[in-house]
Amino acid sequence: MSDEKKGWFRRLTQGLSRSSAKLTEGISAIFTKRKLDDEVLEELEELLIAADLGVKTSADLIKHLRKTRFGKDVTDQEVREVFAAEIARILEPVAKPLAIDPSRGPHVVLVVGVNGSGKTTTIGKLAQFYREQGLKVMLAAGDTFRAAAVEQLRIWGDRTGCPVIHRPEGADAAALAYDAIAEARAAGADLLLIDTAGRLHNKAQLMDELAKVLRVMQKIEPTAPHDTVLVLDATVGQNAHSQVEVFRNLVKVSGLVLTKLDGTAKGGVLVALAEKFGLPVHAIGVGEKAEDLRPFAAEKFAQSLLGITTTEDA
């Protein structure tokens, strides 16, 4: 395994340390070596729910544990390994990198999410990732109501060497999206990442604005956006479910990115989201640096969540 991959796995493990500590310490506290009876299973289920894995996911994990280990002497390590394997099985179908088709000239990705979710930073990190893959990337500062968002994206543009299309504060976001596609096309860009507003306190206004953005951009490119990625802040825990519901009603969300997994003990929410919505999870963020956002790997995430290290992580 390359040093780069080892470094990412270490960062993933460190980033999920709060989430894994909550689970591993809780499991250890329930038993050291004790028969798996109804009382233990009930305590384990409560722990899983408290770790934001969701009621259904927690019940499914306990059902599997009951079926395979009930009445047997088990250790906390065995329980964690069983849970990790089952969580990896749940997550595997949704672990899908954001596949870019440069032949679209450009592949247009609309990035949505509530303000404060890490949306603009995620766009910058995605820009760097795809630049490193050899693609020509352009950015569009579509959150025209927040000067700070425009400035933040311009900083990322300078940092990554990606041109940023922007307009004065308060400019029409739909017109900017139209112009961005035209400019990216003229420049021969492979990928265009478009930022958007995320003012959920006025859902009607946000819905109207996003609908207009879609309508206007499709005048120049009928198939755009080719992907609509929802950025979620993992620290909000179960509130992430309502955000997915809201944005699925506003736009056709094609995939998720989860950020700030390093700042929370609520990493389990990703598992609940995967089981409930089945949306592709393209990438996860476990830190502030550009290299801390990477394509989502189900098995590694599950192992890190349960505090399981393997020889290849060393």
Short mmCIF file of C-alpha atoms in Angstrom, two decimals:
data_model
loop_
_atom_site.label_atom_id
_atom_site.label_comp_id
_atom_site.label_asym_id
_atom_site.label_seq_id
_atom_site.Cartn_x
_atom_site.Cartn_y
_atom_site.Cartn_z
CA MET A 1 0.00 0.00 0.00
CA SER A 2 1.31 3.46 -0.90
CA ASP A 3 2.42 5.91 1.78
CA GLU A 4 -0.30 8.31 0.59
CA LYS A 5 -3.04 5.73 1.22
CA LYS A 6 -1.56 4.80 4.59
CA GLY A 7 -1.52 8.49 5.49
CA TRP A 8 -5.18 8.89 4.51
CA PHE A 9 -6.24 5.85 6.54
CA ARG A 10 -4.38 7.23 9.55
CA ARG A 11 -6.17 10.57 9.13
CA LEU A 12 -9.49 8.76 8.77
CA THR A 13 -8.88 6.80 11.97
CA GLN A 14 -7.83 9.96 13.80
CA GLY A 15 -10.75 11.90 12.38
CA LEU A 16 -13.27 9.31 13.53
CA SER A 17 -11.63 8.93 16.95
CA ARG A 18 -14.46 10.70 18.77
CA SER A 19 -17.08 8.54 17.11
CA SER A 20 -15.12 5.32 17.61
CA ALA A 21 -14.35 6.16 21.26
CA LYS A 22 -18.06 6.56 21.97
CA LEU A 23 -18.77 3.13 20.49
CA THR A 24 -15.72 1.18 21.63
CA GLU A 25 -15.76 2.47 25.21
CA GLY A 26 -19.48 1.87 25.38
CA ILE A 27 -19.17 -1.70 24.12
CA SER A 28 -16.29 -2.42 26.51
CA ALA A 29 -18.29 -1.03 29.43
CA ILE A 30 -21.21 -3.35 28.69
CA PHE A 31 -19.12 -6.48 29.03
CA THR A 32 -15.59 -7.79 29.11
CA LYS A 33 -16.34 -11.44 28.51
CA ARG A 34 -19.95 -12.23 29.08
CA LYS A 35 -22.63 -14.31 27.44
CA LEU A 36 -24.62 -12.46 24.84
CA ASP A 37 -28.09 -12.43 26.39
CA ASP A 38 -31.17 -10.25 25.93
CA GLU A 39 -30.00 -7.71 28.50
CA VAL A 40 -26.64 -7.22 26.78
CA LEU A 41 -28.28 -6.92 23.37
CA GLU A 42 -30.66 -4.27 24.68
CA GLU A 43 -27.78 -2.25 26.12
CA LEU A 44 -25.86 -2.55 22.86
CA GLU A 45 -28.86 -1.38 20.83
CA GLU A 46 -29.26 1.70 23.04
CA LEU A 47 -25.56 2.47 22.56
CA LEU A 48 -25.82 2.22 18.76
CA ILE A 49 -28.85 4.51 18.67
CA ALA A 50 -27.06 7.03 20.90
CA ALA A 51 -24.14 6.95 18.43
CA ASP A 52 -26.52 8.20 15.70
CA LEU A 53 -26.64 4.99 13.70
CA GLY A 54 -30.43 5.31 13.67
CA VAL A 55 -33.16 3.04 15.04
CA LYS A 56 -33.48 0.78 11.98
CA THR A 57 -29.75 0.32 11.43
CA SER A 58 -29.19 -0.36 15.14
CA ALA A 59 -32.01 -2.93 15.19
CA ASP A 60 -30.59 -4.66 12.11
CA LEU A 61 -27.10 -4.86 13.66
CA ILE A 62 -28.51 -6.33 16.87
CA LYS A 63 -30.64 -8.79 14.92
CA HIS A 64 -27.55 -10.03 13.10
CA LEU A 65 -25.56 -10.28 16.33
CA ARG A 66 -28.38 -12.22 17.99
CA LYS A 67 -28.58 -14.62 15.06
CA THR A 68 -24.83 -15.34 14.97
CA ARG A 69 -23.64 -15.04 18.58
CA PHE A 70 -26.60 -15.32 20.98
CA GLY A 71 -25.87 -17.35 24.12
CA LYS A 72 -22.15 -17.50 23.37
CA ASP A 73 -19.25 -16.06 25.31
CA VAL A 74 -18.03 -13.06 23.33
CA THR A 75 -15.51 -10.28 23.82
CA ASP A 76 -15.96 -6.61 23.03
CA GLN A 77 -13.45 -7.01 20.17
CA GLU A 78 -15.59 -9.74 18.59
CA VAL A 79 -18.69 -7.58 18.84
CA ARG A 80 -16.91 -4.63 17.25
CA GLU A 81 -15.66 -6.83 14.41
CA VAL A 82 -19.17 -8.16 13.76
CA PHE A 83 -20.60 -4.64 13.74
CA ALA A 84 -17.82 -3.35 11.46
CA ALA A 85 -18.40 -6.13 8.95
CA GLU A 86 -22.15 -5.50 8.89
CA ILE A 87 -21.73 -1.73 8.61
CA ALA A 88 -19.29 -2.22 5.71
CA ARG A 89 -21.91 -4.43 4.02
CA ILE A 90 -24.53 -1.68 4.42
CA LEU A 91 -22.17 1.02 3.13
CA GLU A 92 -20.57 -0.82 0.22
CA PRO A 93 -23.45 -0.19 -2.27
CA VAL A 94 -23.31 3.59 -1.70
CA ALA A 95 -19.51 4.00 -1.80
CA LYS A 96 -19.31 5.58 -5.25
CA PRO A 97 -16.75 8.21 -6.23
CA LEU A 98 -18.00 11.22 -8.17
CA ALA A 99 -17.32 10.09 -11.73
CA ILE A 100 -16.47 12.97 -14.06
CA ASP A 101 -17.03 12.72 -17.82
CA PRO A 102 -14.72 15.32 -19.43
CA SER A 103 -16.33 14.69 -22.83
CA ARG A 104 -19.35 16.69 -21.65
CA GLY A 105 -17.11 19.76 -21.96
CA PRO A 106 -17.65 20.59 -19.14
CA HIS A 107 -19.15 18.12 -16.68
CA VAL A 108 -21.33 20.42 -14.54
CA VAL A 109 -21.66 19.72 -10.81
CA LEU A 110 -24.11 21.77 -8.76
CA VAL A 111 -23.10 21.77 -5.08
CA VAL A 112 -25.88 22.38 -2.54
CA GLY A 113 -26.18 22.42 1.24
CA VAL A 114 -27.05 24.69 4.15
CA ASN A 115 -24.79 27.63 4.91
CA GLY A 116 -22.11 26.48 7.33
CA SER A 117 -22.05 22.88 6.13
CA GLY A 118 -18.59 23.25 4.59
CA LYS A 119 -19.96 23.53 1.07
CA THR A 120 -17.59 26.16 -0.30
CA THR A 121 -14.55 24.53 1.30
CA THR A 122 -15.63 21.17 -0.14
CA ILE A 123 -15.77 22.68 -3.62
CA GLY A 124 -12.20 23.91 -3.19
CA LYS A 125 -11.04 20.51 -2.01
CA LEU A 126 -12.82 18.74 -4.88
CA ALA A 127 -11.20 21.18 -7.28
CA GLN A 128 -7.76 20.26 -6.01
CA PHE A 129 -8.55 16.53 -6.09
CA TYR A 130 -9.66 16.60 -9.73
CA ARG A 131 -6.85 18.95 -10.72
CA GLU A 132 -4.49 16.30 -9.37
CA GLN A 133 -6.26 13.79 -11.65
CA GLY A 134 -5.23 15.97 -14.60
CA LEU A 135 -8.59 17.63 -15.26
CA LYS A 136 -9.07 21.29 -16.14
CA VAL A 137 -11.38 22.61 -13.41
CA MET A 138 -13.33 25.86 -13.12
CA LEU A 139 -15.39 27.16 -10.19
CA ALA A 140 -18.49 29.37 -10.05
CA ALA A 141 -19.33 31.44 -6.96
CA GLY A 142 -23.10 30.99 -7.14
CA ASP A 143 -23.81 31.99 -3.52
CA THR A 144 -24.01 35.61 -4.64
CA PHE A 145 -25.78 36.76 -1.47
CA ARG A 146 -22.75 36.16 0.75
CA ALA A 147 -19.62 38.13 -0.05
CA ALA A 148 -17.70 35.88 2.34
CA ALA A 149 -18.61 32.79 0.31
CA VAL A 150 -17.43 34.43 -2.91
CA GLU A 151 -14.17 35.52 -1.32
CA GLN A 152 -13.62 32.07 0.21
CA LEU A 153 -14.05 30.42 -3.18
CA ARG A 154 -11.68 32.92 -4.80
CA ILE A 155 -9.06 31.98 -2.19
CA TRP A 156 -9.50 28.31 -3.04
CA GLY A 157 -9.28 29.20 -6.73
CA ASP A 158 -5.93 30.90 -6.15
CA ARG A 159 -4.75 28.00 -4.02
CA THR A 160 -5.66 25.33 -6.57
CA GLY A 161 -4.98 27.26 -9.75
CA CYS A 162 -8.62 27.02 -10.85
CA PRO A 163 -10.34 30.05 -12.44
CA VAL A 164 -13.33 31.34 -10.41
CA ILE A 165 -16.32 32.90 -12.17
CA HIS A 166 -17.91 35.47 -9.87
CA ARG A 167 -20.10 38.54 -9.93
CA PRO A 168 -20.79 41.44 -7.52
CA GLU A 169 -22.66 40.67 -4.30
CA GLY A 170 -26.41 40.34 -4.89
CA ALA A 171 -26.04 39.44 -8.59
CA ASP A 172 -28.49 37.01 -10.15
CA ALA A 173 -27.30 33.47 -9.34
CA ALA A 174 -29.07 31.90 -12.32
CA ALA A 175 -27.43 34.31 -14.77
CA LEU A 176 -24.07 33.53 -13.18
CA ALA A 177 -24.63 29.77 -13.66
CA TYR A 178 -25.49 30.37 -17.33
CA ASP A 179 -22.39 32.51 -17.85
CA ALA A 180 -20.24 29.99 -15.98
CA ILE A 181 -21.21 27.16 -18.32
CA ALA A 182 -20.55 29.39 -21.35
CA GLU A 183 -17.13 30.46 -20.04
CA ALA A 184 -16.15 26.94 -19.00
CA ARG A 185 -17.15 25.65 -22.42
CA ALA A 186 -15.15 28.37 -24.19
CA ALA A 187 -12.12 27.64 -21.99
CA GLY A 188 -12.27 23.91 -22.71
CA ALA A 189 -12.80 22.99 -19.05
CA ASP A 190 -13.42 19.36 -18.10
CA LEU A 191 -15.26 20.12 -14.86
CA LEU A 192 -17.33 23.06 -13.59
CA LEU A 193 -18.20 23.16 -9.87
CA ILE A 194 -21.01 25.60 -9.04
CA ASP A 195 -21.57 26.85 -5.49
CA THR A 196 -25.12 27.76 -4.40
CA ALA A 197 -26.90 29.55 -1.57
CA GLY A 198 -28.14 27.52 1.39
CA ARG A 199 -30.50 29.76 3.33
CA LEU A 200 -32.88 27.21 4.85
CA HIS A 201 -34.58 29.80 7.07
CA ASN A 202 -36.57 30.76 3.96
CA LYS A 203 -37.21 27.50 2.12
CA ALA A 204 -39.66 29.04 -0.36
CA GLN A 205 -37.10 31.63 -1.46
CA LEU A 206 -34.36 29.01 -1.68
CA MET A 207 -36.60 26.67 -3.69
CA ASP A 208 -37.47 29.46 -6.13
CA GLU A 209 -33.82 30.43 -6.54
CA LEU A 210 -32.56 26.87 -7.12
CA ALA A 211 -35.42 26.17 -9.54
CA LYS A 212 -34.45 29.29 -11.49
CA VAL A 213 -30.78 28.29 -11.53
CA LEU A 214 -31.71 24.91 -13.00
CA ARG A 215 -34.11 26.40 -15.53
CA VAL A 216 -31.64 29.03 -16.78
CA MET A 217 -28.58 26.76 -16.95
CA GLN A 218 -30.59 24.25 -19.00
CA LYS A 219 -31.11 26.93 -21.65
CA ILE A 220 -27.42 26.68 -22.51
CA GLU A 221 -26.89 23.00 -21.52
CA PRO A 222 -30.11 20.92 -21.45
CA THR A 223 -28.43 18.04 -19.60
CA ALA A 224 -27.02 20.22 -16.78
CA PRO A 225 -26.36 19.74 -13.97
CA HIS A 226 -24.80 16.35 -14.60
CA ASP A 227 -24.52 15.82 -10.82
CA THR A 228 -26.07 17.59 -7.84
CA VAL A 229 -24.01 16.97 -4.72
CA LEU A 230 -25.37 17.68 -1.23
CA VAL A 231 -22.74 18.61 1.38
CA LEU A 232 -23.67 17.65 4.96
CA ASP A 233 -21.99 18.65 8.21
CA ALA A 234 -21.63 15.43 10.23
CA THR A 235 -21.74 17.32 13.52
CA VAL A 236 -25.48 17.91 13.10
CA GLY A 237 -26.15 14.20 13.65
CA GLN A 238 -29.76 13.18 13.04
CA ASN A 239 -30.60 16.64 11.65
CA ALA A 240 -28.75 15.50 8.53
CA HIS A 241 -31.81 13.38 7.69
CA SER A 242 -34.08 16.42 7.48
CA GLN A 243 -31.52 18.26 5.34
CA VAL A 244 -31.47 15.37 2.85
CA GLU A 245 -35.29 15.44 2.74
CA VAL A 246 -35.39 19.21 2.16
CA PHE A 247 -32.82 19.28 -0.61
CA ARG A 248 -34.25 16.21 -2.34
CA ASN A 249 -37.49 18.19 -2.57
CA LEU A 250 -35.67 21.26 -3.94
CA VAL A 251 -33.39 19.57 -6.47
CA LYS A 252 -32.59 16.07 -7.65
CA VAL A 253 -29.72 15.19 -5.29
CA SER A 254 -27.45 12.62 -6.95
CA GLY A 255 -24.90 12.09 -4.16
CA LEU A 256 -23.57 13.14 -0.77
CA VAL A 257 -20.35 14.47 0.75
CA LEU A 258 -19.99 14.39 4.55
CA THR A 259 -17.69 16.94 6.16
CA LYS A 260 -16.32 17.61 9.67
CA LEU A 261 -16.19 13.96 10.70
CA ASP A 262 -13.13 14.90 12.73
CA GLY A 263 -15.11 17.25 14.98
CA THR A 264 -17.91 14.97 16.09
CA ALA A 265 -18.92 11.80 17.90
CA LYS A 266 -21.82 11.48 15.43
CA GLY A 267 -20.00 9.71 12.59
CA GLY A 268 -22.53 6.89 12.79
CA VAL A 269 -25.09 9.11 11.08
CA LEU A 270 -23.49 8.29 7.74
CA VAL A 271 -24.54 4.66 8.18
CA ALA A 272 -28.13 5.66 8.96
CA LEU A 273 -28.23 7.97 5.93
CA ALA A 274 -26.91 5.22 3.66
CA GLU A 275 -29.54 2.73 4.80
CA LYS A 276 -32.43 5.21 4.72
CA PHE A 277 -31.77 7.07 1.46
CA GLY A 278 -29.38 4.86 -0.52
CA LEU A 279 -27.75 7.93 -2.09
CA PRO A 280 -24.14 7.54 -3.27
CA VAL A 281 -21.58 8.82 -0.77
CA HIS A 282 -18.88 10.35 -2.95
CA ALA A 283 -16.41 11.61 -0.37
CA ILE A 284 -15.85 12.33 3.31
CA GLY A 285 -13.86 15.05 5.04
CA VAL A 286 -11.83 14.45 8.19
CA GLY A 287 -9.88 17.70 8.46
CA GLU A 288 -9.22 21.19 7.15
CA LYS A 289 -6.53 20.38 4.57
CA ALA A 290 -7.37 19.67 0.94
CA GLU A 291 -5.97 16.13 1.23
CA ASP A 292 -8.38 15.44 4.12
CA LEU A 293 -11.27 15.07 1.65
CA ARG A 294 -11.09 11.74 -0.14
CA PRO A 295 -13.37 9.28 -1.95
CA PHE A 296 -15.46 7.26 0.48
CA ALA A 297 -14.24 3.71 1.26
CA ALA A 298 -16.88 1.62 3.05
CA GLU A 299 -14.71 -1.00 4.75
CA LYS A 300 -12.13 1.48 6.02
CA PHE A 301 -14.84 3.78 7.35
CA ALA A 302 -16.56 0.91 9.17
CA GLN A 303 -13.31 -0.27 10.73
CA SER A 304 -12.35 3.25 11.81
CA LEU A 305 -15.82 3.86 13.25
CA LEU A 306 -15.47 0.78 15.45
CA GLY A 307 -11.85 1.46 16.37
CA ILE A 308 -10.47 -1.52 14.49
CA THR A 309 -6.95 -1.18 13.10
CA THR A 310 -5.35 -3.57 10.63
CA THR A 311 -1.72 -4.25 9.78
CA GLU A 312 -1.95 -2.16 6.60
CA ASP A 313 -2.94 0.90 8.65
CA ALA A 314 0.27 0.79 10.64
#
